[in-house]
């Protein structure tokens, strides 16, 4: 088993440059197969999910390659793509593989895909995606974990989402981009990653209006062509490093971000007394100050992102007083709390709420990452703990945090990997 090991207590300072958004990239790559000529995604994040999506493009008969002197560009060439069922292998490793449902339905009017994988955060159905595809004219069959959809033709429709699901909004947008007529998605998700995808599709020749609002209007088109696209910065990676700096750093500049995407986080941290200076495309955090506990409640964008509650739980272990974090999006996204308690935290989990009794000093321990952002919360705890912390299930962390050792070492952390007998 591979472990990430961290010797805590180092004084961290310097600059960390944030990568492009994972949750945008994983939608852009499947959408790119609708183009009849190559699509170049600039500044691709060097994360495992990109490799897996590339493997799926290969399974379909398409091609992808890294380009640029730093491999920063990712080129998808969908000539040669055939409608091959994606039933096993990479498709089971990440939830975003389900974006190929919308892309292959739009491209071939038929698709067969194994149910997606990804982090366990509580039940994660895809009923809203399938409702959208049916509204566009597809028949949907599910059997033994395989989804099979077919449509004589895809016709625009008015689709109301019972919940503003990010994934369903994205998947329906992709499928509707080549449907006949107009599709209106009501109660659509407003996350920045949806705007980023809309920009890519429109630059490919699609006709999408209203992304970022609760109502998105898609006028289907016959053909989509290749283009170049610069992916937006990763607001969740940025928020993770902001929480990390508040907990563990003297002074750190988090660079290459869009502060507007992090307004909810920044205002809550200021409420805690975190010293955070907001600049045009960066923030500077002066950490390790006396901060006071506040209550957090996650919600849909532009509210506080559920993906940031786990790093924030770790920060609250250092704050004065008792903080409560309620996750209104996922029902079971507090497994990191039990690992943090092994390091000296004092956290109770009651339903969808974690109650953190702050002001605790943390000590190194062997802990396990239970999902991607849980891994991030353990990394932050390890940086402030006395002694060495060993984090298992490192694959979770590598799915969303590119070059984490390099970034943290550059700030002065002592972090390394070791392989041990399981
Ligand atoms: C996206 O997941 C992100 N993943 C998640 O980030 C993020 O936590 C989530 O949005 C919420 O912001 C990617 O973008 C790849 P949802 P997604 O559909 O699309 C329920 C990370 O750490 N729901 O908005 O799956 C669902 O069960 C990951 O980077 C249905 O009931 O999120 C959940 O309770 C984790 N039926 C809620 O909606 C559906 O058909 C939010 O899900 C779809 C969703």
Tab-separated table of C-alpha atoms and ligand atoms in Angstrom:
chain	number	residue	atom	x	y	z
A	1	UNK	CA	0.000	0.000	0.000
A	2	UNK	CA	1.257	3.492	-0.786
A	3	UNK	CA	1.312	6.051	2.011
A	4	UNK	CA	1.722	9.805	1.941
A	5	UNK	CA	3.821	10.713	4.971
A	6	UNK	CA	3.968	14.207	6.437
A	7	UNK	CA	6.083	15.490	9.332
A	8	UNK	CA	3.999	18.284	10.802
A	9	UNK	CA	4.905	21.556	12.430
A	10	UNK	CA	6.974	23.053	9.598
A	11	UNK	CA	6.539	26.750	8.956
A	12	UNK	CA	4.959	27.124	5.515
A	13	UNK	CA	5.394	30.147	3.333
A	14	UNK	CA	5.536	31.008	-0.348
A	15	UNK	CA	3.250	30.757	-3.349
A	16	UNK	CA	1.111	27.928	-4.684
A	17	UNK	CA	-0.189	28.109	-8.276
A	18	UNK	CA	-3.623	26.579	-8.660
A	19	UNK	CA	-4.289	24.190	-11.551
A	20	UNK	CA	-7.235	24.077	-13.930
A	21	UNK	CA	-10.562	22.865	-12.575
A	22	UNK	CA	-10.975	19.091	-12.283
A	23	UNK	CA	-14.780	19.358	-12.267
A	24	UNK	CA	-14.717	21.379	-15.463
A	25	UNK	CA	-12.076	19.267	-17.220
A	26	UNK	CA	-13.976	16.014	-16.632
A	27	UNK	CA	-16.955	17.490	-18.508
A	28	UNK	CA	-14.938	19.207	-21.270
A	29	UNK	CA	-13.182	15.999	-22.372
A	30	UNK	CA	-16.373	13.986	-23.099
A	31	UNK	CA	-18.012	17.053	-24.703
A	32	UNK	CA	-14.993	17.420	-27.012
A	33	UNK	CA	-15.808	14.154	-28.814
A	34	UNK	CA	-18.743	15.954	-30.477
A	35	UNK	CA	-16.293	18.052	-32.514
A	36	UNK	CA	-15.469	16.928	-36.059
A	37	UNK	CA	-11.920	18.265	-35.720
A	38	UNK	CA	-9.432	18.266	-32.810
A	39	UNK	CA	-10.170	20.148	-29.576
A	40	UNK	CA	-7.245	21.504	-27.544
A	41	UNK	CA	-7.754	22.039	-23.817
A	42	UNK	CA	-5.048	24.364	-22.479
A	43	UNK	CA	-3.417	23.950	-19.055
A	44	UNK	CA	-4.899	20.511	-18.490
A	45	UNK	CA	-4.579	19.483	-14.798
A	46	UNK	CA	-2.094	16.636	-14.313
A	47	UNK	CA	-4.559	14.463	-12.385
A	48	UNK	CA	-5.505	10.811	-12.640
A	49	UNK	CA	-9.071	11.498	-13.790
A	50	UNK	CA	-7.744	13.096	-17.000
A	51	UNK	CA	-5.735	9.966	-17.797
A	52	UNK	CA	-8.796	7.768	-17.210
A	53	UNK	CA	-11.008	9.876	-19.466
A	54	UNK	CA	-8.269	9.745	-22.101
A	55	UNK	CA	-8.270	5.948	-21.802
A	56	UNK	CA	-12.026	5.957	-22.452
A	57	UNK	CA	-11.499	8.094	-25.578
A	58	UNK	CA	-9.007	5.432	-26.654
A	59	UNK	CA	-11.493	2.639	-25.886
A	60	UNK	CA	-13.925	4.411	-28.245
A	61	UNK	CA	-11.323	4.511	-31.022
A	62	UNK	CA	-10.497	8.185	-30.653
A	63	UNK	CA	-7.100	9.709	-29.911
A	64	UNK	CA	-5.717	12.053	-27.283
A	65	UNK	CA	-2.290	13.409	-26.591
A	66	UNK	CA	-0.506	15.859	-24.353
A	67	UNK	CA	1.258	18.724	-26.120
A	68	UNK	CA	3.224	21.875	-25.327
A	69	UNK	CA	6.662	22.135	-23.769
A	70	UNK	CA	5.234	21.325	-20.338
A	71	UNK	CA	2.576	18.896	-21.544
A	72	UNK	CA	0.126	21.571	-20.569
A	73	UNK	CA	-2.169	21.072	-23.539
A	74	UNK	CA	-4.475	18.088	-24.050
A	75	UNK	CA	-5.662	17.418	-27.608
A	76	UNK	CA	-8.713	15.243	-28.261
A	77	UNK	CA	-9.195	13.955	-31.815
A	78	UNK	CA	-12.521	12.176	-32.172
A	79	UNK	CA	-12.106	11.098	-35.806
A	80	UNK	CA	-12.325	7.304	-35.704
A	81	UNK	CA	-14.538	7.235	-32.623
A	82	UNK	CA	-17.104	4.440	-32.833
A	83	UNK	CA	-20.005	3.642	-30.561
A	84	UNK	CA	-18.182	1.068	-28.466
A	85	UNK	CA	-19.894	0.139	-25.172
A	86	UNK	CA	-17.856	1.416	-22.182
A	87	UNK	CA	-18.515	-1.362	-19.719
A	88	UNK	CA	-15.449	-1.788	-17.556
A	89	UNK	CA	-12.001	-0.456	-16.779
A	90	UNK	CA	-11.680	3.339	-16.413
A	91	UNK	CA	-15.456	3.896	-16.649
A	92	UNK	CA	-15.837	2.376	-13.175
A	93	UNK	CA	-13.164	4.573	-11.628
A	94	UNK	CA	-14.792	7.986	-11.687
A	95	UNK	CA	-18.291	9.383	-11.545
A	96	UNK	CA	-17.685	11.848	-14.395
A	97	UNK	CA	-17.456	8.972	-16.896
A	98	UNK	CA	-21.220	9.368	-17.066
A	99	UNK	CA	-20.745	12.514	-19.168
A	100	UNK	CA	-20.120	10.097	-22.038
A	101	UNK	CA	-23.837	9.243	-21.753
A	102	UNK	CA	-24.772	12.711	-22.998
A	103	UNK	CA	-21.897	12.918	-25.475
A	104	UNK	CA	-22.418	9.508	-27.117
A	105	UNK	CA	-26.206	9.938	-27.180
A	106	UNK	CA	-25.715	13.236	-29.044
A	107	UNK	CA	-23.105	11.728	-31.379
A	108	UNK	CA	-24.659	8.337	-32.167
A	109	UNK	CA	-28.211	8.472	-30.796
A	110	UNK	CA	-27.313	5.317	-28.838
A	111	UNK	CA	-25.008	4.567	-25.904
A	112	UNK	CA	-24.187	1.697	-23.553
A	113	UNK	CA	-22.152	2.484	-20.418
A	114	UNK	CA	-21.448	0.769	-17.101
A	115	UNK	CA	-22.622	2.692	-14.033
A	116	UNK	CA	-20.022	5.294	-12.965
A	117	UNK	CA	-17.653	4.960	-10.009
A	118	UNK	CA	-16.263	7.780	-7.870
A	119	UNK	CA	-16.260	8.792	-4.224
A	120	UNK	CA	-18.789	7.325	-1.795
A	121	UNK	CA	-20.513	10.356	-0.203
A	122	UNK	CA	-23.896	8.806	0.375
A	123	UNK	CA	-26.365	7.722	-2.313
A	124	UNK	CA	-25.531	9.355	-5.661
A	125	UNK	CA	-28.355	8.443	-8.069
A	126	UNK	CA	-28.438	9.698	-11.645
A	127	UNK	CA	-32.221	9.787	-12.019
A	128	UNK	CA	-32.207	13.469	-13.032
A	129	UNK	CA	-29.728	12.782	-15.842
A	130	UNK	CA	-31.887	9.942	-17.177
A	131	UNK	CA	-35.087	12.020	-16.844
A	132	UNK	CA	-33.425	14.662	-19.014
A	133	UNK	CA	-32.370	12.171	-21.670
A	134	UNK	CA	-35.888	10.694	-21.780
A	135	UNK	CA	-37.330	14.189	-22.201
A	136	UNK	CA	-35.052	14.595	-25.232
A	137	UNK	CA	-36.527	11.419	-26.747
A	138	UNK	CA	-34.246	8.629	-25.550
A	139	UNK	CA	-35.416	5.269	-24.229
A	140	UNK	CA	-33.431	4.242	-21.138
A	141	UNK	CA	-32.804	0.670	-19.986
A	142	UNK	CA	-30.782	-0.248	-16.924
A	143	UNK	CA	-29.686	-3.814	-16.425
A	144	UNK	CA	-26.985	-5.242	-14.142
A	145	UNK	CA	-25.291	-1.873	-13.755
A	146	UNK	CA	-25.278	-1.087	-17.471
A	147	UNK	CA	-27.204	1.876	-18.882
A	148	UNK	CA	-28.406	1.483	-22.476
A	149	UNK	CA	-30.047	4.468	-24.187
A	150	UNK	CA	-31.384	4.846	-27.721
A	151	UNK	CA	-33.183	7.615	-29.602
A	152	UNK	CA	-34.630	7.730	-33.126
A	153	UNK	CA	-34.035	11.468	-32.945
A	154	UNK	CA	-33.184	13.912	-30.153
A	155	UNK	CA	-35.744	16.685	-29.914
A	156	UNK	CA	-35.436	19.807	-27.741
A	157	UNK	CA	-37.596	19.798	-24.609
A	158	UNK	CA	-38.349	21.801	-21.487
A	159	UNK	CA	-36.705	20.011	-18.525
A	160	UNK	CA	-37.232	20.971	-14.897
A	161	UNK	CA	-34.586	19.620	-12.487
A	162	UNK	CA	-36.103	18.710	-9.106
A	163	UNK	CA	-32.649	19.452	-7.680
A	164	UNK	CA	-30.110	21.763	-9.403
A	165	UNK	CA	-27.772	18.854	-10.059
A	166	UNK	CA	-24.371	19.846	-11.493
A	167	UNK	CA	-23.960	16.555	-13.319
A	168	UNK	CA	-27.475	16.437	-14.708
A	169	UNK	CA	-27.243	20.050	-15.928
A	170	UNK	CA	-23.954	19.282	-17.682
A	171	UNK	CA	-25.083	15.969	-19.170
A	172	UNK	CA	-28.331	17.414	-20.547
A	173	UNK	CA	-26.493	20.441	-21.972
A	174	UNK	CA	-24.108	18.132	-23.851
A	175	UNK	CA	-26.911	15.916	-25.202
A	176	UNK	CA	-29.132	18.889	-26.149
A	177	UNK	CA	-26.339	20.716	-28.012
A	178	UNK	CA	-27.094	18.588	-31.102
A	179	UNK	CA	-30.819	17.924	-30.550
A	180	UNK	CA	-33.379	19.319	-33.012
A	181	UNK	CA	-34.902	22.529	-31.716
A	182	UNK	CA	-34.701	24.255	-28.375
A	183	UNK	CA	-34.101	22.744	-24.945
A	184	UNK	CA	-34.718	24.731	-21.776
A	185	UNK	CA	-33.242	23.469	-18.510
A	186	UNK	CA	-35.080	24.986	-15.560
A	187	UNK	CA	-33.730	24.987	-12.008
A	188	UNK	CA	-30.321	24.371	-13.586
A	189	UNK	CA	-27.152	24.283	-11.491
A	190	UNK	CA	-25.139	27.552	-11.631
A	191	UNK	CA	-21.618	26.299	-10.871
A	192	UNK	CA	-18.737	28.005	-12.765
A	193	UNK	CA	-17.844	24.669	-14.366
A	194	UNK	CA	-21.185	24.795	-16.223
A	195	UNK	CA	-20.333	28.218	-17.633
A	196	UNK	CA	-16.919	26.890	-18.672
A	197	UNK	CA	-18.498	23.975	-20.547
A	198	UNK	CA	-21.032	26.302	-22.203
A	199	UNK	CA	-18.130	28.458	-23.415
A	200	UNK	CA	-16.346	25.439	-24.907
A	201	UNK	CA	-19.484	24.156	-26.646
A	202	UNK	CA	-20.344	27.618	-28.007
A	203	UNK	CA	-16.786	27.993	-29.326
A	204	UNK	CA	-17.327	24.616	-31.034
A	205	UNK	CA	-20.424	26.082	-32.727
A	206	UNK	CA	-23.193	25.301	-30.233
A	207	UNK	CA	-25.884	27.820	-29.299
A	208	UNK	CA	-26.243	27.904	-25.491
A	209	UNK	CA	-27.490	30.862	-23.468
A	210	UNK	CA	-27.976	31.385	-19.740
A	211	UNK	CA	-25.274	29.108	-18.301
A	212	UNK	CA	-24.593	30.262	-14.734
A	213	UNK	CA	-28.244	31.126	-14.198
A	214	UNK	CA	-31.128	28.849	-13.202
A	215	UNK	CA	-32.451	28.730	-16.764
A	216	UNK	CA	-30.291	27.502	-19.644
A	217	UNK	CA	-31.544	27.629	-23.238
A	218	UNK	CA	-29.890	25.355	-25.829
A	219	UNK	CA	-30.665	25.686	-29.547
A	220	UNK	CA	-29.484	22.414	-31.122
A	221	UNK	CA	-27.081	22.570	-34.112
A	222	UNK	CA	-26.060	19.975	-36.718
A	223	UNK	CA	-22.295	20.204	-36.515
A	224	UNK	CA	-19.662	21.077	-33.930
A	225	UNK	CA	-16.029	21.801	-34.812
A	226	UNK	CA	-12.732	21.782	-32.955
A	227	UNK	CA	-11.364	24.787	-31.038
A	228	UNK	CA	-8.867	25.771	-28.344
A	229	UNK	CA	-10.121	26.337	-24.805
A	230	UNK	CA	-8.435	27.600	-21.633
A	231	UNK	CA	-9.944	25.796	-18.649
A	232	UNK	CA	-10.977	27.875	-15.610
A	233	UNK	CA	-8.903	27.580	-12.403
A	234	UNK	CA	-9.957	24.984	-9.839
A	235	UNK	CA	-11.962	26.793	-7.151
A	236	UNK	CA	-11.985	23.677	-4.952
A	237	UNK	CA	-8.221	23.157	-5.096
A	238	UNK	CA	-7.889	26.895	-4.392
A	239	UNK	CA	-10.276	26.723	-1.436
A	240	UNK	CA	-8.433	23.701	-0.085
A	241	UNK	CA	-5.088	25.544	-0.122
A	242	UNK	CA	-6.721	28.622	1.430
A	243	UNK	CA	-8.003	26.497	4.338
A	244	UNK	CA	-4.598	24.797	4.531
A	245	UNK	CA	-2.811	28.140	4.728
A	246	UNK	CA	-5.198	29.421	7.401
A	247	UNK	CA	-4.475	26.345	9.501
A	248	UNK	CA	-0.797	25.748	8.872
A	249	UNK	CA	1.075	28.623	7.200
A	250	UNK	CA	2.945	31.793	8.136
A	251	UNK	CA	2.029	33.425	4.835
A	252	UNK	CA	0.990	31.805	1.555
A	253	UNK	CA	-0.147	33.346	-1.737
A	254	UNK	CA	-2.688	31.169	-3.560
A	255	UNK	CA	-2.210	32.245	-7.176
A	256	UNK	CA	-4.105	31.814	-10.470
A	257	UNK	CA	-7.617	31.845	-9.016
A	258	UNK	CA	-10.928	33.620	-9.648
A	259	UNK	CA	-11.736	35.090	-6.193
A	260	UNK	CA	-15.371	35.627	-7.242
A	261	UNK	CA	-15.781	31.824	-7.306
A	262	UNK	CA	-14.779	31.671	-3.629
A	263	UNK	CA	-16.847	34.475	-2.135
A	264	UNK	CA	-18.770	32.264	0.295
A	265	UNK	CA	-15.576	30.671	1.618
A	266	UNK	CA	-13.657	33.936	1.919
A	267	UNK	CA	-16.422	35.688	3.822
A	268	UNK	CA	-16.798	32.794	6.283
A	269	UNK	CA	-13.036	32.718	6.899
A	270	UNK	CA	-13.018	36.476	7.510
A	271	UNK	CA	-15.842	35.883	10.006
A	272	UNK	CA	-13.501	33.440	11.799
A	273	UNK	CA	-10.798	36.119	11.933
A	274	UNK	CA	-8.563	34.576	9.270
A	275	UNK	CA	-6.145	37.158	7.828
A	276	UNK	CA	-6.926	36.914	4.097
A	277	UNK	CA	-6.072	39.541	1.495
A	278	UNK	CA	-7.983	39.309	-1.780
A	279	UNK	CA	-6.210	40.403	-4.988
A	280	UNK	CA	-7.292	40.287	-8.651
A	281	UNK	CA	-6.311	36.674	-9.358
A	282	UNK	CA	-4.885	35.518	-6.035
A	283	UNK	CA	-5.384	35.658	-2.296
A	284	UNK	CA	-2.733	35.903	0.410
A	285	UNK	CA	-3.398	34.165	3.705
A	286	UNK	CA	-1.451	34.793	6.913
A	287	UNK	CA	-2.283	31.758	9.000
A	288	UNK	CA	-1.761	30.219	12.424
A	289	UNK	CA	-3.575	33.133	14.045
A	290	UNK	CA	-6.130	32.848	16.832
A	291	UNK	CA	-9.370	32.188	14.986
A	292	UNK	CA	-12.835	31.628	16.328
A	293	UNK	CA	-15.205	28.839	15.451
A	294	UNK	CA	-18.213	29.620	13.269
A	295	UNK	CA	-20.970	27.424	11.858
A	296	UNK	CA	-20.873	26.404	8.172
A	297	UNK	CA	-23.702	25.117	6.011
A	298	UNK	CA	-22.963	23.853	2.513
A	299	UNK	CA	-25.285	24.708	-0.344
A	300	UNK	CA	-25.462	24.943	-4.115
A	301	UNK	CA	-23.367	27.584	-5.867
A	302	UNK	CA	-22.790	30.399	-5.047
A	303	UNK	CA	-23.154	29.088	-1.482
A	304	UNK	CA	-20.379	27.257	0.354
A	305	UNK	CA	-19.259	24.273	-1.730
A	306	UNK	CA	-19.755	20.848	-0.186
A	307	UNK	CA	-16.309	19.951	-1.558
A	308	UNK	CA	-14.780	22.462	0.847
A	309	UNK	CA	-16.503	21.356	4.057
A	310	UNK	CA	-13.993	18.609	4.770
A	311	UNK	CA	-10.909	20.881	4.670
A	312	UNK	CA	-12.851	23.394	6.768
A	313	UNK	CA	-13.641	20.770	9.425
A	314	UNK	CA	-9.888	20.411	9.919
A	315	UNK	CA	-9.499	24.188	10.242
A	316	UNK	CA	-12.259	24.217	12.869
A	317	UNK	CA	-10.286	21.731	14.999
A	318	UNK	CA	-7.845	24.634	15.525
A	319	UNK	CA	-10.406	27.376	16.115
A	320	UNK	CA	-11.513	28.571	19.554
A	321	UNK	CA	-14.925	27.279	20.512
A	322	UNK	CA	-17.371	24.844	18.963
A	323	UNK	CA	-18.117	24.951	15.229
A	324	UNK	CA	-20.872	23.091	13.433
A	325	UNK	CA	-20.722	22.042	9.784
A	326	UNK	CA	-23.924	20.916	8.089
A	327	UNK	CA	-23.712	19.309	4.646
A	328	UNK	CA	-27.055	19.824	2.912
A	329	UNK	CA	-25.836	18.210	-0.326
A	330	UNK	CA	-24.484	14.805	0.739
A	331	UNK	CA	-25.707	12.600	3.554
A	332	UNK	CA	-22.473	10.800	4.355
A	333	UNK	CA	-19.503	13.079	3.804
A	334	UNK	CA	-18.015	13.132	7.320
A	335	UNK	CA	-15.957	9.930	7.362
A	336	UNK	CA	-12.798	12.027	7.600
A	337	UNK	CA	-13.944	13.123	11.085
A	338	UNK	CA	-13.295	9.659	12.513
A	339	UNK	CA	-9.786	9.765	11.072
A	340	UNK	CA	-9.232	13.275	12.463
A	341	UNK	CA	-10.310	12.045	15.905
A	342	UNK	CA	-7.484	9.477	15.731
A	343	UNK	CA	-5.139	12.494	15.486
A	344	UNK	CA	-6.568	14.204	18.576
A	345	UNK	CA	-9.582	16.060	17.204
A	346	UNK	CA	-12.840	16.075	19.137
A	347	UNK	CA	-15.620	15.807	16.569
A	348	UNK	CA	-19.117	14.369	16.872
A	349	UNK	CA	-21.092	13.511	13.746
A	350	UNK	CA	-24.856	13.696	14.132
A	351	UNK	CA	-26.693	12.997	10.873
A	352	UNK	CA	-25.641	15.604	8.300
A	353	UNK	CA	-23.848	17.731	10.891
A	354	UNK	CA	-20.346	17.569	12.365
A	355	UNK	CA	-19.818	19.287	15.714
A	356	UNK	CA	-16.176	20.268	16.168
A	357	UNK	CA	-14.876	21.104	19.623
A	358	UNK	CA	-11.905	23.260	18.632
A	359	UNK	CA	-8.561	24.253	20.103
A	360	UNK	CA	-7.184	20.718	19.972
A	361	UNK	CA	-3.532	19.949	19.299
A	362	UNK	CA	-3.117	17.211	16.702
A	363	UNK	CA	-0.647	14.330	16.752
A	364	UNK	CA	0.601	12.144	13.910
A	365	UNK	CA	-1.188	8.830	13.276
A	366	UNK	CA	-1.906	6.249	10.523
A	367	UNK	CA	-5.132	7.448	8.854
A	368	UNK	CA	-7.033	6.564	5.673
A	369	UNK	CA	-8.415	8.898	3.027
A	370	UNK	CA	-12.047	7.882	2.545
A	371	UNK	CA	-12.627	10.141	-0.460
A	372	UNK	CA	-10.884	12.884	-2.405
A	373	UNK	CA	-11.640	15.869	-0.180
A	374	UNK	CA	-11.370	13.760	2.991
A	375	UNK	CA	-7.795	13.110	1.891
A	376	UNK	CA	-7.229	16.849	1.644
A	377	UNK	CA	-8.602	17.376	5.147
A	378	UNK	CA	-6.146	14.768	6.493
A	379	UNK	CA	-3.220	16.418	4.684
A	380	UNK	CA	-4.061	19.716	6.398
A	381	UNK	CA	-4.294	17.967	9.781
A	382	UNK	CA	-0.941	16.252	9.167
A	383	UNK	CA	0.728	19.590	8.410
A	384	UNK	CA	-0.268	20.940	11.845
A	385	UNK	CA	0.172	17.690	13.810
A	386	UNK	CA	3.125	16.889	16.069
A	387	UNK	CA	5.152	14.079	14.547
A	388	UNK	CA	4.622	12.055	11.386
A	389	UNK	CA	1.203	11.239	9.920
A	390	UNK	CA	0.768	8.378	7.444
A	391	UNK	CA	-2.158	8.726	4.997
A	392	UNK	CA	-3.381	5.629	3.120
A	393	UNK	CA	-5.655	5.373	0.022
A	394	UNK	CA	-3.511	8.039	-1.615
A	395	UNK	CA	-5.265	7.378	-4.961
A	396	UNK	CA	-8.185	9.485	-3.713
A	397	UNK	CA	-5.896	12.499	-3.276
A	398	UNK	CA	-4.207	12.049	-6.652
A	399	UNK	CA	-7.582	12.271	-8.419
A	400	UNK	CA	-7.976	15.945	-7.615
A	401	UNK	CA	-4.749	17.482	-6.309
A	402	UNK	CA	-2.025	17.584	-8.958
A	403	UNK	CA	1.604	17.555	-7.787
A	404	UNK	CA	0.627	17.865	-4.126
A	405	UNK	CA	4.073	16.905	-2.805
A	406	UNK	CA	5.813	19.429	-5.055
A	407	UNK	CA	3.400	22.210	-4.112
A	408	UNK	CA	3.666	21.549	-0.375
A	409	UNK	CA	7.440	20.959	-0.427
A	410	UNK	CA	7.852	24.330	-2.168
A	411	UNK	CA	6.017	25.876	0.794
A	412	UNK	CA	8.402	24.218	3.247
A	413	UNK	CA	6.451	21.083	4.182
A	414	UNK	CA	8.137	17.730	4.788
A	415	UNK	CA	6.051	15.315	2.700
A	416	UNK	CA	6.996	12.090	0.959
A	417	UNK	CA	5.534	8.771	-0.226
A	418	UNK	CA	6.421	5.271	0.913
A	419	UNK	CA	5.138	1.865	-0.100
A	420	UNK	CA	4.492	-0.523	2.790
A	421	UNK	CA	2.970	-3.967	3.154
A	422	UNK	CA	-0.830	-3.529	3.341
B	1	LIG	C1	-20.447	17.380	-8.785
B	1	LIG	O1	-20.941	16.077	-8.505
B	1	LIG	C2	-18.977	17.347	-8.402
B	1	LIG	N1	-18.294	16.335	-9.197
B	1	LIG	C3	-18.835	17.017	-6.918
B	1	LIG	O2	-17.451	17.123	-6.600
B	1	LIG	C4	-19.604	18.046	-6.104
B	1	LIG	O3	-19.547	17.674	-4.751
B	1	LIG	C5	-21.065	18.090	-6.564
B	1	LIG	O4	-21.114	18.360	-7.981
B	1	LIG	C6	-21.868	19.153	-5.847
B	1	LIG	O5	-21.322	20.401	-6.081
B	1	LIG	C7	-17.963	16.631	-10.470
B	1	LIG	O6	-18.235	17.707	-10.950
B	1	LIG	C8	-17.238	15.553	-11.227
B	1	LIG	P1	-24.846	16.774	-8.115
B	1	LIG	P2	-22.404	15.639	-9.037
B	1	LIG	O7	-25.446	16.054	-9.257
B	1	LIG	O8	-22.627	16.216	-10.380
B	1	LIG	C9	-28.261	14.379	-5.916
B	1	LIG	C10	-15.375	16.397	-5.827
B	1	LIG	O9	-14.980	16.207	-4.663
B	1	LIG	N2	-28.606	13.904	-7.270
B	1	LIG	O10	-24.956	18.264	-8.045
B	1	LIG	O11	-22.541	14.186	-8.846
B	1	LIG	C11	-26.957	13.743	-5.430
B	1	LIG	O12	-27.220	12.490	-4.849
B	1	LIG	C12	-16.744	15.923	-6.239
B	1	LIG	O13	-14.728	17.012	-6.720
B	1	LIG	C13	-29.772	13.171	-7.441
B	1	LIG	O14	-30.520	12.918	-6.500
B	1	LIG	O15	-23.308	16.408	-7.975
B	1	LIG	C14	-26.436	14.733	-4.424
B	1	LIG	O16	-27.051	14.507	-3.172
B	1	LIG	C15	-17.438	15.131	-5.146
B	1	LIG	N3	-30.083	12.709	-8.680
B	1	LIG	C16	-26.914	16.073	-4.988
B	1	LIG	O17	-27.952	15.772	-5.942
B	1	LIG	C17	-29.281	12.964	-9.773
B	1	LIG	O18	-29.620	12.541	-10.886
B	1	LIG	C18	-25.819	16.858	-5.689
B	1	LIG	O19	-25.395	16.089	-6.778
B	1	LIG	C19	-28.105	13.712	-9.575
B	1	LIG	C20	-27.789	14.170	-8.316
